[in-house]
Amino acid sequence: MRWSEATHIYSYAKLLFSRRTPKNFTWLPWRICGLVAVSAILFVPPAKAEPSPKVCVEDDLSRQVCVSAFPKRVISLAPSLTEIVFDLGAGHTLVGRTARCNEPPEVLKIQDIGAYMNPDLERIIALRPDLVLSPESGMRKEVVDRLTDLGIPTFVDNSRTLDEIVYLLSRLGTILGRESDAKTVAQQFRQRRQAVRERVDHVSKPLILFAVGIRPLVLAGGRSFIGSLIREAGGTNVAEDATIPYPKFNMEEVAKRDPDIIIVLNKECREDECFNEWQKHQALSAVRNNQIYQLDADLVARASARIMDALEQLAAIFHPKVFGSGLSVGVNRTK
Amino acid sequence: MRLSTFARTILISISLTGVLLVVLLISLLTGTTVTEVKTLLTGSVQGIDAQKTWTIILSYRLPRTLLAAVAGAGLASAGVVFQGVLKNPLADPYLIGIAAGGSLGAVVSISLFGERWLLGTSVCAFLGSISAVGLVYGLAVARRGRGYVNTVILAGVIVGALMNAVMLLILSLSGSHEKQRILFWLMGDFSLASYQQVLLAAVAVTVGWTLIYLNANRLNLLIVGDDTASHLGLNVFRTRTLFMLVAAMLTGATVSVSGTIGFVGLVVPHAMRLLFGPDNRVLLPAALLGGAAFLAASDCVARVVAYPMELPVGVITTLSGAPFFLYLLVKK
């Protein structure tokens, strides 16, 4: 209801129900007329905007998100979602992205709407989006609620496994009107995944330590997205039994379990810092055997279609004999 | 028969040393199975496993336990001094902005410089602490000692708030990796202690504590009151400056190696005072040993409770210290 309508109704009501009736006010018919008018305003639904076909999908908060077909002004609130929008060939519909989005390179031309996890609501609204894509983890619930209240369709994504990414691809394909692209991408996704799976299936699984933080030591546990990648790539996770996704882990226990391969992220340290840090732990056979690898954090931490590159890299690190040199490994190896 | 202060000090020190040693031993052996201990003691099996157990104990468990003990000793001793000099039961090493300064230093180091070299964060945290205290003390001196205690406390709280705000500003602008590291730093962490850190902290605590202990009588006088103390021939201003600076140095050194671990500096001195009386000649050794035992035990608990994950030690100190302190408060 608009504000002007509300004030009208209020003044009507004041006039009609005030005890002091103005002189020469034949009140009964007027009051009836007024009541009819008020109820007409209240109960007659406002005229609808011109109907347009709606597309609805369910997001990861189990809400129906409906947009008019082929949204043209899309805002992505996570680097992974930005990448997926481009993978689906809908990059031209993006009008807003986070400051963290850096892939593919043309994304940098799109206006940024503030920091990842801390977007600027005003900038989002000013861009008049017809669809906002938001991650669930790391995003304050209030942001999503506010956008939804403003009538902006907001799709919330909480993909944590490869299967969920495939599901996400199909839903985003539907809502963005790029179903055939989504099918193609998902198909490639499945093929590459299957290829890795077949090759690592029958070989022994090395013990992997995947450090997302080194001081203090924070590992990717079995319940994290990275944890599922490790399983998929044919590795056993040192922190498989951790009850939270990214536990601060006990160094003694690491020494006891003695991983074969250590993986660190490039965001965590500059140049060779991480390697040097691990050199202190000569008790670990991974350190003695120079099995420390550094991966691109943007590659493995983002649940986008590029995650297949990460999976193949991991598999090649875990099973050099199986993959040999057939697969180029984009990793810095320790000296 | 009433014992002399000296005899009491000796007795209390010996018994608390016993407690500390037991805590250290328990902490060193927790996480090791009984058979492993037997193997170590008898030396019967000279296999790879015995060697591995030794490595784990010597290169991971011992340094962190020692660092926790040294940090606890430093914080508790500094707490005694701050409570004495400021004559305020709420005073602790963090009240006058030392923790905030240290945090700011660490945050600057982590988010702006990365961690270029091992002790970079420690050095920056130490510099941050010292500059916070310098600022607060400068303000107190600028007022020429008028309302000294209030000036120090107020200026400390304000300087602390200021530094906290700057720290939060940097935190909000930094990436998620740095954020995570900073958060863990703020909650206190011994998990990757090195002997280098232990050595540095131990030297700082030993020197600082000795200086304070040699002046324990003067601290007693300060508590009686500024006027009385100066009538009795004490240079109040100079003595206070000495105490504050040494205690700040102690705290800064501790914070720089362990992060900001709350509650130890507040509660251990009070607990020791309730147990052994307010005489600083007794209190200082008691706080030193009690603080060491308390923080080493807390670190052991933090390490073991959610094994193989770790909890922040600051949470354990508060969760275990608060009920114990309340019990003492009601009982005594």
XYZ file of N, CA and C in Angstrom, chain A residues 42-207:
498
model
N -9.166 -1.187 0.745
C -8.449 -2.215 1.483
C -8.486 -3.563 0.783
N -9.617 -3.924 0.234
C -9.762 -5.312 -0.194
C -9.611 -5.538 -1.689
N -9.777 -4.477 -2.476
C -9.593 -4.708 -3.902
C -8.094 -4.787 -4.188
N -7.638 -5.891 -4.742
C -6.196 -5.997 -5.001
C -5.754 -4.968 -6.021
N -4.554 -4.412 -5.867
C -4.081 -3.427 -6.821
C -3.906 -4.052 -8.197
N -4.039 -3.247 -9.213
C -3.929 -3.758 -10.566
C -2.544 -4.357 -10.775
N -2.505 -5.487 -11.430
C -1.233 -6.170 -11.608
C -0.430 -5.537 -12.736
N 0.897 -5.622 -12.577
C 1.754 -5.209 -13.685
C 1.558 -6.205 -14.819
N 1.983 -5.811 -16.006
C 1.745 -6.696 -17.154
C 2.402 -8.043 -16.866
N 1.663 -9.114 -17.074
C 2.177 -10.425 -16.689
C 3.353 -10.834 -17.577
N 4.358 -11.448 -16.913
C 5.475 -11.972 -17.684
C 5.726 -13.387 -17.197
N 6.239 -14.244 -18.056
C 6.452 -15.630 -17.635
C 7.487 -15.677 -16.506
N 7.163 -16.474 -15.507
C 8.069 -16.566 -14.354
C 8.786 -17.907 -14.371
N 10.052 -17.886 -13.920
C 10.788 -19.126 -13.773
C 11.118 -19.261 -12.298
N 10.824 -20.421 -11.736
C 11.094 -20.602 -10.311
C 12.029 -21.792 -10.087
N 12.969 -21.622 -9.171
C 13.767 -22.763 -8.723
C 13.874 -22.691 -7.211
N 14.256 -23.831 -6.596
C 14.415 -23.836 -5.149
C 15.878 -23.563 -4.822
N 16.144 -22.655 -3.880
C 17.537 -22.408 -3.518
C 17.924 -23.257 -2.313
N 19.128 -23.058 -1.785
C 19.608 -23.934 -0.724
C 19.040 -23.591 0.643
N 18.209 -22.566 0.721
C 17.473 -22.318 1.958
C 16.067 -22.884 1.814
N 15.861 -23.722 0.769
C 14.557 -24.327 0.463
C 13.483 -23.285 0.212
N 13.862 -22.177 -0.398
C 12.856 -21.176 -0.742
C 12.677 -21.199 -2.260
N 11.472 -20.900 -2.703
C 11.255 -20.763 -4.136
C 11.743 -19.389 -4.565
N 12.647 -19.350 -5.517
C 13.111 -18.073 -6.041
C 12.570 -17.941 -7.458
N 11.754 -16.903 -7.675
C 11.117 -16.743 -8.974
C 11.623 -15.472 -9.649
N 11.977 -15.584 -10.917
C 12.373 -14.397 -11.676
C 11.617 -14.424 -12.991
N 11.471 -13.243 -13.598
C 10.912 -13.240 -14.937
C 11.975 -13.834 -15.862
N 11.523 -14.511 -16.900
C 12.448 -15.286 -17.724
C 13.572 -14.413 -18.264
N 14.735 -14.965 -18.377
C 15.936 -14.294 -18.865
C 16.253 -13.017 -18.086
N 16.653 -13.138 -16.842
C 17.046 -11.944 -16.085
C 18.198 -11.228 -16.784
N 18.130 -9.906 -16.763
C 19.151 -9.156 -17.504
C 20.081 -8.401 -16.586
N 19.693 -8.290 -15.316
C 20.544 -7.550 -14.392
C 20.817 -8.451 -13.191
N 21.908 -9.188 -13.257
C 22.233 -10.168 -12.225
C 23.407 -9.646 -11.405
N 23.328 -9.845 -10.094
C 24.454 -9.491 -9.227
C 24.916 -10.753 -8.507
N 26.217 -10.979 -8.502
C 26.753 -12.135 -7.808
C 27.501 -11.665 -6.572
N 27.255 -12.338 -5.443
C 27.897 -11.933 -4.188
C 29.002 -12.898 -3.774
N 29.468 -13.712 -4.700
C 30.580 -14.610 -4.375
C 31.388 -14.896 -5.634
N 32.707 -14.993 -5.504
C 33.555 -15.294 -6.660
C 33.146 -16.589 -7.362
N 32.772 -17.609 -6.567
C 32.418 -18.887 -7.176
C 31.179 -18.720 -8.057
N 30.192 -17.971 -7.565
C 28.958 -17.792 -8.342
C 29.220 -16.965 -9.593
N 30.096 -15.957 -9.458
C 30.452 -15.167 -10.639
C 31.030 -16.070 -11.718
N 31.933 -16.947 -11.290
C 32.553 -17.841 -12.270
C 31.516 -18.738 -12.938
N 30.576 -19.226 -12.127
C 29.569 -20.121 -12.706
C 28.701 -19.374 -13.706
N 28.334 -18.139 -13.391
C 27.515 -17.356 -14.324
C 28.247 -17.231 -15.662
N 29.558 -16.999 -15.597
C 30.326 -16.912 -16.842
C 30.397 -18.270 -17.536
N 30.584 -19.344 -16.731
C 30.640 -20.681 -17.329
C 29.364 -20.976 -18.105
N 28.243 -20.460 -17.601
C 26.959 -20.737 -18.248
C 26.709 -19.785 -19.406
N 27.684 -18.956 -19.718
C 27.529 -18.044 -20.852
C 26.601 -16.888 -20.562
N 26.406 -16.579 -19.272
C 25.506 -15.481 -18.930
C 26.292 -14.317 -18.354
N 27.587 -14.274 -18.633
C 28.437 -13.221 -18.083
C 27.940 -11.827 -18.443
N 27.350 -11.680 -19.632
C 26.905 -10.350 -20.043
C 25.740 -9.837 -19.212
N 25.053 -10.729 -18.475
C 23.930 -10.253 -17.663
C 24.399 -9.742 -16.303
N 25.661 -9.985 -15.947
C 26.143 -9.552 -14.637
C 26.306 -8.032 -14.616
N 25.694 -7.388 -13.629
C 25.878 -5.945 -13.484
C 26.630 -5.603 -12.195
N 26.845 -6.616 -11.352
C 27.555 -6.354 -10.103
C 28.289 -7.591 -9.648
N 29.426 -7.390 -9.000
C 30.240 -8.503 -8.502
C 30.967 -8.024 -7.255
N 31.573 -8.975 -6.514
C 32.301 -8.569 -5.310
C 33.707 -8.113 -5.681
N 34.327 -7.426 -4.740
C 35.690 -6.954 -4.999
C 36.648 -8.125 -5.158
N 36.254 -9.292 -4.646
C 37.138 -10.457 -4.683
C 37.087 -11.184 -6.024
N 36.023 -10.962 -6.802
C 35.882 -11.706 -8.057
C 37.001 -11.302 -9.009
N 37.728 -12.293 -9.526
C 38.830 -11.974 -10.431
C 38.900 -12.910 -11.629
N 37.968 -13.825 -11.722
C 37.966 -14.800 -12.820
C 36.597 -14.827 -13.468
N 36.463 -14.928 -14.758
C 37.490 -14.708 -15.786
C 37.870 -13.225 -15.859
N 38.931 -12.886 -16.579
C 39.463 -11.516 -16.529
C 38.435 -10.435 -16.867
N 37.471 -10.752 -17.766
C 36.538 -9.681 -18.135
C 35.638 -9.268 -16.969
N 35.663 -10.049 -15.892
C 34.822 -9.718 -14.741
C 35.219 -8.369 -14.131
N 36.471 -8.001 -14.348
C 36.963 -6.776 -13.712
C 36.286 -5.524 -14.264
N 35.664 -5.661 -15.438
C 34.973 -4.492 -16.003
C 33.622 -4.249 -15.334
N 33.116 -5.288 -14.661
C 31.806 -5.162 -14.019
C 31.954 -4.379 -12.722
N 30.931 -3.605 -12.407
C 31.018 -2.777 -11.206
C 31.069 -3.645 -9.946
N 31.939 -3.293 -9.005
C 31.947 -4.097 -7.787
C 31.043 -3.476 -6.733
N 30.447 -4.358 -5.928
C 29.426 -3.889 -4.980
C 29.917 -4.066 -3.552
N 31.238 -3.981 -3.364
C 31.775 -4.077 -2.023
C 32.495 -5.385 -1.802
N 32.951 -5.547 -0.550
C 33.788 -6.690 -0.229
C 32.971 -7.973 -0.249
N 33.659 -9.065 -0.532
C 33.048 -10.390 -0.407
C 32.674 -10.576 1.062
N 31.502 -11.068 1.331
C 30.971 -11.286 2.685
C 30.494 -9.993 3.330
N 30.807 -8.852 2.720
C 30.340 -7.608 3.328
C 29.910 -6.649 2.225
N 28.884 -7.024 1.456
C 28.512 -6.202 0.306
C 27.816 -4.918 0.743
N 27.834 -3.957 -0.151
C 27.210 -2.669 0.116
C 25.774 -2.708 -0.412
N 24.817 -2.778 0.510
C 23.415 -2.931 0.116
C 22.948 -1.808 -0.802
N 23.380 -0.589 -0.498
C 22.917 0.538 -1.302
C 23.358 0.397 -2.743
N 24.608 -0.039 -2.921
C 25.094 -0.185 -4.288
C 24.323 -1.291 -5.017
N 23.994 -2.357 -4.246
C 23.224 -3.441 -4.873
C 21.880 -2.915 -5.351
N 21.196 -2.194 -4.453
C 19.847 -1.722 -4.782
C 19.905 -0.719 -5.932
N 20.941 0.136 -5.914
C 21.056 1.147 -6.954
C 21.222 0.511 -8.336
N 21.741 -0.698 -8.373
C 21.937 -1.358 -9.668
C 20.647 -1.990 -10.192
N 19.555 -1.887 -9.433
C 18.241 -2.438 -9.803
C 18.359 -3.853 -10.362
N 18.876 -4.801 -9.561
C 19.045 -6.154 -10.082
C 17.704 -6.866 -10.210
N 17.580 -7.767 -11.187
C 16.393 -8.620 -11.171
C 16.711 -10.008 -10.636
N 17.985 -10.231 -10.271
C 18.343 -11.478 -9.593
C 19.665 -11.252 -8.850
N 19.694 -11.695 -7.587
C 20.947 -11.639 -6.836
C 21.320 -13.063 -6.457
N 22.573 -13.424 -6.683
C 23.068 -14.744 -6.302
C 23.973 -14.568 -5.095
N 23.644 -15.273 -4.005
C 24.402 -15.063 -2.766
C 24.873 -16.395 -2.210
N 26.058 -16.420 -1.611
C 26.457 -17.640 -0.908
C 25.775 -17.674 0.448
N 25.647 -18.871 1.039
C 25.064 -18.898 2.376
C 26.125 -18.694 3.437
N 27.223 -19.454 3.309
C 28.238 -19.347 4.351
C 28.995 -18.039 4.178
N 29.193 -17.358 5.272
C 29.933 -16.108 5.219
C 29.067 -14.908 4.925
N 27.830 -15.130 4.472
C 26.972 -13.979 4.197
C 26.038 -13.787 5.382
N 25.920 -12.558 5.816
C 25.004 -12.324 6.921
C 23.578 -12.546 6.442
N 22.815 -13.232 7.284
C 21.441 -13.563 6.922
C 20.649 -12.282 6.654
N 20.976 -11.214 7.362
C 20.220 -9.973 7.221
C 20.272 -9.435 5.797
N 21.416 -9.604 5.153
C 21.554 -9.082 3.792
C 20.553 -9.763 2.876
N 20.492 -11.095 2.986
C 19.571 -11.858 2.157
C 18.128 -11.465 2.475
N 17.835 -11.372 3.774
C 16.471 -11.009 4.187
C 16.075 -9.647 3.637
N 16.984 -8.697 3.738
C 16.679 -7.342 3.303
C 16.396 -7.315 1.802
N 17.241 -8.019 1.055
C 17.046 -8.052 -0.399
C 15.700 -8.689 -0.742
N 15.394 -9.789 -0.037
C 14.132 -10.473 -0.303
C 12.958 -9.559 0.032
N 13.067 -8.850 1.164
C 11.999 -7.918 1.564
C 11.798 -6.833 0.516
N 12.870 -6.437 -0.126
C 12.766 -5.397 -1.136
C 12.220 -5.942 -2.455
N 11.894 -7.219 -2.457
C 11.311 -7.797 -3.656
C 12.332 -8.182 -4.706
N 13.615 -8.220 -4.306
C 14.637 -8.641 -5.260
C 14.819 -10.148 -5.114
N 14.572 -10.907 -6.169
C 14.749 -12.362 -6.059
C 16.203 -12.670 -5.688
N 16.391 -13.420 -4.606
C 17.744 -13.705 -4.132
C 17.931 -15.203 -3.995
N 18.839 -15.721 -4.774
C 19.112 -17.154 -4.766
C 20.297 -17.412 -3.849
N 20.107 -18.269 -2.837
C 21.172 -18.544 -1.885
C 21.767 -19.921 -2.163
N 23.085 -19.951 -2.265
C 23.777 -21.178 -2.629
C 24.604 -21.677 -1.466
N 24.533 -22.967 -1.213
C 25.348 -23.532 -0.140
C 25.962 -24.850 -0.590
N 26.550 -24.852 -1.788
C 27.113 -26.097 -2.309
C 28.371 -26.470 -1.544
N 28.431 -27.719 -1.099
C 29.606 -28.171 -0.355
C 30.249 -29.403 -0.966
N 29.604 -30.007 -1.949
C 30.192 -31.190 -2.569
C 30.111 -31.040 -4.080
N 30.805 -31.927 -4.777
C 30.776 -31.878 -6.233
C 29.369 -32.140 -6.756
N 28.650 -33.064 -6.109
C 27.278 -33.332 -6.532
C 26.429 -32.073 -6.414
N 26.636 -31.370 -5.314
C 25.845 -30.153 -5.111
C 26.186 -29.095 -6.149
N 27.438 -29.064 -6.591
C 27.792 -28.096 -7.634
C 27.057 -28.437 -8.932
N 26.967 -29.728 -9.235
C 26.242 -30.128 -10.442
C 24.782 -29.688 -10.338
N 24.206 -29.918 -9.162
C 22.820 -29.516 -8.939
C 22.673 -27.994 -9.068
N 23.649 -27.277 -8.514
C 23.633 -25.814 -8.592
C 23.685 -25.361 -10.049
N 24.549 -26.020 -10.836
C 24.673 -25.666 -12.254
C 23.322 -25.773 -12.955
N 22.605 -26.876 -12.667
C 21.346 -27.070 -13.389
C 20.317 -26.019 -12.960
N 20.290 -25.707 -11.671
C 19.309 -24.710 -11.216
C 19.637 -23.324 -11.742
N 20.932 -22.964 -11.702
C 21.291 -21.648 -12.220
C 21.044 -21.583 -13.723
N 21.251 -22.722 -14.405
C 20.951 -22.772 -15.824
C 19.485 -22.448 -16.071
N 18.623 -23.036 -15.249
C 17.197 -22.788 -15.399
C 16.850 -21.326 -15.153
N 17.351 -20.804 -14.042
C 16.915 -19.474 -13.632
C 17.525 -18.397 -14.542
N 18.697 -18.688 -15.112
C 19.325 -17.706 -15.996
C 18.900 -17.907 -17.446
N 18.099 -18.936 -17.671
C 17.675 -19.210 -19.038
C 18.795 -19.768 -19.903
N 19.716 -20.498 -19.292
C 20.825 -21.068 -20.069
C 20.854 -22.574 -19.854
N 19.740 -23.216 -20.075
C 19.658 -24.636 -19.722
C 20.613 -25.501 -20.533
N 20.703 -25.209 -21.840
C 21.554 -26.086 -22.656
C 23.025 -25.922 -22.257
N 23.443 -24.666 -21.969
C 24.815 -24.461 -21.510
C 25.054 -25.228 -20.216
N 24.071 -25.152 -19.318
C 24.221 -25.840 -18.036
C 24.402 -27.327 -18.259
N 23.627 -27.873 -19.207
C 23.741 -29.314 -19.484
C 25.144 -29.646 -19.993
N 25.643 -28.802 -20.911
C 26.973 -29.057 -21.463
C 28.029 -29.018 -20.371
N 27.988 -27.943 -19.565
C 28.989 -27.803 -18.500
C 28.908 -28.980 -17.540
N 27.696 -29.343 -17.157
C 27.527 -30.444 -16.211
C 28.037 -31.749 -16.816
N 27.821 -31.900 -18.093
C 28.264 -33.109 -18.776
C 29.793 -33.222 -18.738
N 30.459 -32.119 -19.089
C 31.933 -32.094 -19.037
C 32.426 -32.394 -17.636
N 31.750 -31.750 -16.705
C 32.042 -31.899 -15.292
C 32.039 -33.377 -14.912
N 30.963 -34.032 -15.296
C 30.816 -35.444 -14.954
C 31.882 -36.304 -15.619
N 32.165 -35.987 -16.886
C 33.151 -36.799 -17.602
C 34.530 -36.697 -16.951
N 34.928 -35.460 -16.657
C 36.261 -35.282 -16.065
C 36.333 -35.947 -14.703
N 35.248 -35.838 -13.968
C 35.212 -36.436 -12.648
C 35.333 -37.949 -12.746
N 34.594 -38.499 -13.691
C 34.602 -39.943 -13.894
C 36.004 -40.401 -14.296
N 36.654 -39.621 -15.158
C 37.997 -39.979 -15.618
C 38.957 -40.070 -14.445
N 38.882 -39.062 -13.563
C 39.755 -39.082 -12.381
C 39.423 -40.280 -11.518
N 38.147 -40.496 -11.322
C 37.719 -41.562 -10.427
C 38.224 -42.918 -10.918
N 38.108 -43.151 -12.219
C 38.533 -44.438 -12.748
C 40.028 -44.669 -12.546
N 40.785 -43.584 -12.663
C 42.238 -43.778 -12.584
C 42.737 -43.932 -11.156
N 42.039 -43.329 -10.192
C 42.547 -43.427 -8.810
C 41.868 -44.543 -8.025
N 40.955 -45.228 -8.672
C 40.120 -46.174 -7.949
C 40.909 -47.310 -7.322
N 41.855 -47.855 -8.048
C 42.470 -49.087 -7.575
C 43.894 -48.894 -7.059
N 44.297 -47.647 -6.857
C 45.645 -47.441 -6.336
C 45.553 -47.100 -4.858
N 46.653 -47.292 -4.134
C 46.625 -47.032 -2.696
C 46.501 -45.534 -2.472
N 45.840 -45.183 -1.393
C 45.533 -43.781 -1.152
C 46.551 -43.163 -0.194
N 47.313 -42.189 -0.629
C 48.286 -41.559 0.278
C 47.575 -40.726 1.346
N 48.291 -40.491 2.447
C 47.732 -39.702 3.545
C 48.045 -38.225 3.291
